[in-house]
Short mmCIF file of C-alpha atoms and ligand atoms in Angstrom, two decimals:
data_model
loop_
_atom_site.label_atom_id
_atom_site.label_comp_id
_atom_site.label_asym_id
_atom_site.label_seq_id
_atom_site.Cartn_x
_atom_site.Cartn_y
_atom_site.Cartn_z
CA MET A 1 6.06 7.62 -19.08
CA THR A 2 5.98 11.36 -19.88
CA GLU A 3 2.21 11.49 -20.17
CA ASN A 4 1.71 9.72 -16.89
CA ILE A 5 3.92 11.93 -14.77
CA ILE A 6 2.05 13.05 -11.68
CA ILE A 7 4.93 14.44 -9.60
CA ASP A 8 7.62 16.41 -11.38
CA ILE A 9 10.52 18.10 -9.61
CA LYS A 10 12.79 20.12 -11.88
CA ASP A 11 16.12 21.38 -10.60
CA ALA A 12 14.69 22.33 -7.20
CA SER A 13 16.86 23.91 -4.52
CA LYS A 14 16.10 25.04 -0.99
CA SER A 15 18.30 26.57 1.69
CA TYR A 16 17.61 27.47 5.29
CA GLY A 17 19.70 30.62 5.74
CA ASP A 18 23.06 29.64 4.29
CA ARG A 19 22.53 25.89 4.80
CA ALA A 20 21.64 24.20 1.55
CA ALA A 21 19.10 21.43 2.25
CA VAL A 22 18.18 20.46 -1.33
CA ARG A 23 20.41 21.18 -4.31
CA GLY A 24 19.34 20.95 -7.94
CA LEU A 25 17.01 18.00 -7.39
CA SER A 26 15.16 16.60 -10.40
CA LEU A 27 12.78 13.65 -10.08
CA SER A 28 9.60 12.45 -11.64
CA VAL A 29 7.03 9.95 -10.46
CA ALA A 30 4.43 8.33 -12.69
CA LYS A 31 0.79 7.94 -11.77
CA GLY A 32 0.21 4.78 -9.76
CA GLU A 33 3.81 4.31 -8.64
CA PHE A 34 4.79 3.39 -5.08
CA PHE A 35 7.87 5.57 -5.00
CA GLY A 36 10.50 5.26 -2.27
CA PHE A 37 12.40 8.36 -1.20
CA LEU A 38 15.52 7.47 0.75
CA GLY A 39 18.48 9.22 2.27
CA PRO A 40 20.42 9.55 5.53
CA ASN A 41 19.35 11.93 8.32
CA GLY A 42 19.58 15.49 7.06
CA ALA A 43 19.64 14.43 3.39
CA GLY A 44 16.73 16.73 2.52
CA LYS A 45 13.79 14.32 2.37
CA THR A 46 11.44 16.26 4.65
CA THR A 47 12.43 19.52 2.97
CA THR A 48 11.55 18.00 -0.42
CA ILE A 49 8.21 16.69 0.85
CA ARG A 50 7.45 20.13 2.30
CA MET A 51 8.13 21.65 -1.11
CA LEU A 52 5.99 19.00 -2.82
CA THR A 53 3.07 19.80 -0.56
CA GLY A 54 3.40 23.59 -0.76
CA ILE A 55 4.52 24.16 2.83
CA LEU A 56 7.87 25.50 1.59
CA SER A 57 8.61 27.18 -1.73
CA PRO A 58 11.75 26.19 -3.60
CA ASP A 59 14.40 28.94 -3.93
CA ALA A 60 14.98 27.77 -7.48
CA GLY A 61 13.49 25.25 -9.88
CA SER A 62 9.88 24.15 -10.23
CA ILE A 63 7.61 21.50 -8.78
CA THR A 64 4.48 20.20 -10.44
CA VAL A 65 1.93 17.89 -8.81
CA ALA A 66 -0.98 16.54 -10.85
CA GLY A 67 -0.07 18.91 -13.64
CA LYS A 68 -0.20 22.09 -11.54
CA LEU A 69 2.67 24.18 -10.24
CA VAL A 70 2.74 23.80 -6.45
CA SER A 71 4.07 27.36 -6.06
CA ASP A 72 0.85 28.65 -7.60
CA LYS A 73 -1.11 29.07 -4.41
CA LEU A 74 -4.42 29.12 -6.24
CA HIS A 75 -3.94 25.67 -7.68
CA ARG A 76 -5.81 22.59 -6.57
CA ALA A 77 -3.28 19.80 -6.90
CA GLY A 78 -5.85 17.05 -7.27
CA LYS A 79 -6.63 15.23 -4.05
CA ILE A 80 -3.50 14.88 -1.99
CA GLY A 81 -2.93 13.38 1.45
CA VAL A 82 0.06 14.28 3.60
CA LEU A 83 1.65 12.69 6.64
CA SER A 84 4.51 14.92 7.71
CA GLU A 85 7.01 15.18 10.53
CA SER A 86 5.02 17.93 12.21
CA LYS A 87 2.53 17.00 14.91
CA GLY A 88 -0.64 18.85 13.95
CA LEU A 89 -2.91 16.74 16.14
CA TYR A 90 -5.59 18.29 18.35
CA GLU A 91 -4.94 16.61 21.64
CA TRP A 92 -8.14 17.83 23.30
CA MET A 93 -10.36 15.97 20.85
CA THR A 94 -11.06 12.26 20.79
CA GLY A 95 -9.67 10.35 17.82
CA LYS A 96 -13.12 10.10 16.33
CA GLU A 97 -13.89 13.79 16.83
CA PHE A 98 -10.56 14.69 15.24
CA LEU A 99 -11.15 12.66 12.06
CA SER A 100 -14.79 13.63 11.91
CA PHE A 101 -13.74 17.31 12.12
CA PHE A 102 -11.40 16.89 9.13
CA ALA A 103 -14.01 14.90 7.21
CA GLY A 104 -16.39 17.83 7.79
CA LEU A 105 -13.80 20.28 6.47
CA TYR A 106 -13.61 18.21 3.29
CA GLY A 107 -17.38 18.32 2.97
CA ILE A 108 -17.88 14.61 3.54
CA ALA A 109 -21.54 14.11 4.41
CA GLU A 110 -21.34 11.14 6.78
CA ALA A 111 -18.35 12.50 8.71
CA ASP A 112 -18.78 10.31 11.82
CA GLU A 113 -19.10 7.13 9.75
CA ALA A 114 -16.06 8.10 7.68
CA ALA A 115 -14.10 8.68 10.91
CA GLU A 116 -15.10 5.29 12.30
CA LYS A 117 -14.10 3.51 9.12
CA LEU A 118 -10.69 5.20 9.08
CA LEU A 119 -10.08 4.44 12.76
CA ALA A 120 -10.78 0.77 12.06
CA GLU A 121 -8.44 0.82 9.05
CA VAL A 122 -5.50 2.10 11.07
CA GLY A 123 -6.24 -0.13 14.07
CA LEU A 124 -7.56 2.53 16.45
CA LYS A 125 -11.17 1.39 16.69
CA ASP A 126 -10.87 0.54 20.40
CA ARG A 127 -9.54 4.01 21.19
CA ALA A 128 -11.96 6.02 19.06
CA ASP A 129 -13.39 7.79 22.10
CA SER A 130 -10.12 8.42 23.97
CA LEU A 131 -8.55 11.87 23.88
CA VAL A 132 -5.79 12.16 21.28
CA GLY A 133 -3.56 13.56 24.03
CA SER A 134 -3.77 10.19 25.80
CA TYR A 135 -2.61 8.19 22.73
CA SER A 136 0.81 6.54 22.68
CA ARG A 137 3.33 7.68 20.07
CA GLY A 138 2.46 4.84 17.70
CA MET A 139 -1.26 5.52 18.10
CA LYS A 140 -0.66 9.18 17.22
CA GLN A 141 1.25 8.08 14.14
CA ARG A 142 -1.68 5.86 13.11
CA LEU A 143 -4.05 8.79 13.61
CA LYS A 144 -1.84 11.01 11.43
CA LEU A 145 -2.09 8.42 8.68
CA ALA A 146 -5.86 8.25 9.08
CA ARG A 147 -6.03 12.04 8.73
CA ALA A 148 -3.94 11.84 5.55
CA LEU A 149 -6.58 9.48 4.13
CA VAL A 150 -9.70 11.44 5.10
CA ASN A 151 -10.26 12.98 1.65
CA GLU A 152 -9.61 9.71 -0.23
CA PRO A 153 -6.51 11.15 -1.89
CA ASP A 154 -5.12 10.20 -5.30
CA ILE A 155 -1.59 11.06 -4.21
CA LEU A 156 -0.13 10.34 -0.79
CA PHE A 157 3.01 12.04 0.51
CA LEU A 158 4.23 10.07 3.50
CA ASP A 159 7.23 11.13 5.55
CA GLU A 160 8.22 8.11 7.67
CA PRO A 161 4.62 6.93 8.22
CA THR A 162 5.59 3.85 10.22
CA LEU A 163 7.94 5.70 12.58
CA GLY A 164 7.41 4.41 16.09
CA LEU A 165 4.94 1.70 15.08
CA ASP A 166 5.16 -1.79 16.52
CA PRO A 167 5.65 -4.67 14.05
CA GLN A 168 1.89 -5.34 13.92
CA GLY A 169 1.30 -1.66 13.18
CA GLN A 170 4.01 -1.62 10.49
CA ASP A 171 2.48 -4.68 8.85
CA SER A 172 -1.07 -3.43 8.91
CA ILE A 173 -0.11 0.03 7.62
CA GLN A 174 1.99 -1.53 4.85
CA LYS A 175 -0.96 -3.69 3.83
CA LEU A 176 -3.29 -0.71 3.89
CA LEU A 177 -0.93 1.33 1.72
CA LYS A 178 -0.46 -1.56 -0.69
CA ARG A 179 -4.23 -1.89 -1.04
CA LEU A 180 -4.59 1.82 -1.73
CA ASN A 181 -1.78 1.68 -4.27
CA GLU A 182 -3.43 -1.26 -6.01
CA LYS A 183 -6.55 0.87 -6.31
CA GLY A 184 -4.48 3.47 -8.16
CA VAL A 185 -3.25 5.81 -5.43
CA THR A 186 0.25 7.16 -6.12
CA VAL A 187 2.44 6.91 -3.02
CA PHE A 188 5.53 9.03 -2.36
CA TYR A 189 7.13 7.25 0.54
CA SER A 190 10.04 8.25 2.72
CA SER A 191 11.30 5.72 5.26
CA HIS A 192 14.46 4.49 6.95
CA LEU A 193 12.99 0.99 7.16
CA LEU A 194 14.66 -0.41 4.08
CA HIS A 195 13.04 -3.85 4.22
CA GLU A 196 9.71 -2.01 4.04
CA VAL A 197 10.87 0.01 1.05
CA SER A 198 12.18 -3.10 -0.77
CA ARG A 199 8.87 -4.82 -0.23
CA LEU A 200 6.57 -1.96 -1.20
CA CYS A 201 8.27 0.37 -3.64
CA THR A 202 8.25 -0.11 -7.37
CA ARG A 203 10.91 2.55 -7.87
CA MET A 204 12.99 4.69 -5.59
CA ALA A 205 15.39 7.61 -5.34
CA VAL A 206 18.28 8.02 -2.94
CA ILE A 207 19.40 11.50 -1.95
CA ASP A 208 22.37 12.55 0.13
CA LYS A 209 23.29 16.07 1.26
CA GLY A 210 20.47 17.46 -0.84
CA VAL A 211 21.63 15.82 -4.07
CA LEU A 212 20.15 12.89 -5.99
CA VAL A 213 22.63 10.02 -5.91
CA ALA A 214 20.59 7.24 -7.53
CA GLU A 215 17.17 6.51 -8.96
CA GLY A 216 15.51 3.41 -10.36
CA THR A 217 13.98 0.07 -9.50
CA LEU A 218 15.61 -2.10 -6.85
CA ASP A 219 17.12 -4.13 -9.68
CA ASP A 220 18.54 -1.00 -11.31
CA LEU A 221 20.22 -0.09 -8.02
CA ARG A 222 21.48 -3.67 -7.59
CA ARG A 223 23.12 -3.58 -11.00
CA ARG A 224 24.67 -0.23 -10.31
CA THR A 225 26.15 -1.07 -6.89
CA HIS A 226 26.74 -4.82 -7.32
CA LYS A 227 24.95 -5.39 -4.01
CA ASP A 228 21.81 -7.38 -3.39
CA ASP A 229 20.23 -6.06 -0.22
CA LEU A 230 18.79 -2.54 -0.15
CA ARG A 231 20.58 -1.82 3.12
CA ASP A 232 23.97 -2.60 1.51
CA ILE A 233 22.97 -0.64 -1.57
CA PHE A 234 21.99 2.34 0.58
CA LEU A 235 25.23 2.22 2.56
CA SER A 236 27.35 2.00 -0.55
CA LEU A 237 25.52 4.93 -2.16
CA THR A 238 25.50 7.21 0.86
CA GLY A 239 28.60 6.03 2.73
CA PRO A 240 28.54 3.90 5.89
CA ASP A 241 29.78 6.81 7.99
CA ALA A 242 27.21 9.32 6.81
CA GLU A 243 26.57 11.68 9.72
CA PRO A 244 23.73 14.13 10.05
CA GLU A 245 24.95 17.63 9.16
N1 ATP B 1 13.61 24.44 9.91
C1 ATP B 1 14.90 24.31 9.61
N2 ATP B 1 15.77 25.29 9.86
C2 ATP B 1 17.09 25.18 9.52
N3 ATP B 1 17.64 24.10 8.95
C3 ATP B 1 16.81 23.09 8.68
C4 ATP B 1 15.41 23.12 8.99
N4 ATP B 1 14.85 21.94 8.61
C5 ATP B 1 15.84 21.21 8.08
N5 ATP B 1 17.02 21.88 8.12
C6 ATP B 1 18.32 21.41 7.61
O1 ATP B 1 18.13 21.00 6.26
C7 ATP B 1 18.83 19.81 5.98
C8 ATP B 1 17.84 18.76 5.47
O2 ATP B 1 16.93 18.44 6.52
P1 ATP B 1 15.65 17.51 6.30
O3 ATP B 1 14.81 17.65 7.51
O4 ATP B 1 15.05 17.85 5.00
O5 ATP B 1 16.34 16.08 6.21
P2 ATP B 1 15.71 14.62 6.21
O6 ATP B 1 16.30 13.92 5.02
O7 ATP B 1 14.24 14.69 6.31
O8 ATP B 1 16.33 13.96 7.52
P3 ATP B 1 15.72 12.89 8.58
O9 ATP B 1 16.00 11.53 8.01
O10 ATP B 1 16.54 13.13 9.81
O11 ATP B 1 14.27 13.18 8.79
C9 ATP B 1 19.55 19.44 7.28
O12 ATP B 1 20.87 19.93 7.19
C10 ATP B 1 18.79 20.18 8.34
O13 ATP B 1 19.63 20.54 9.40
MG1 MG B 2 12.88 14.03 7.71
#
């Protein structure tokens, strides 16, 4: 697997003031994996994804994406797509204008056509010409996913992409992600919807209080915990009474 590693976290730590969010985390993901990243509220998932995408720098350790150190600001980490917790939507544009704007930034020639195609893929075709500010929460989440896909990324970092989506939305986004993964896109996927993770992810890691507590395929985690269902596995690894810090 060494040659195929596309995401490599080595002994990374990050604190906010004196609060340690991630502590000595090491993880690697191979090209083409659909990798689940799990942990209770406050476990350090978003902090890790922010470090992976260069929004935060680790205090210690190193992070490599597509063979380049993320901390090296001059690097081009291949084509990555990010859906994060932050909003980052321009509410005064229509959905189509918004995606077309980003397509333009990426130098895509037929920006309007690309925007229309993406809106259809995430189920927003009917609302292409409505202002983003008038979208419901789930529609905004769909638009964030569409934006993450604008540059046809090879690696997708998704922090709870189906948060707030109705069951139809969850299903269609899962199918879309599965299709992309089958075409070779590596997906780094954080979600609290464990049935989703069991269905989609080929391998996963569980973190708690900033520390890696388990890593492997669903079967590896089953063997380790003697539980069958990912929800029971998760609770046994992170404690049923885990509270946010
Ligand atoms: N901007 C910030 N300033 C200070 N502390 C922060 C900040 N962001 C996160 N933290 C703290 O870092 C720790 C990890 O938070 P993080 O957001 O990475 O967790 P998470 O696993 O994404 O949780 P959730 O499932 O709730 O999204 C928590 O203790 C949190 O309070
Ligand atoms: Mg988070």
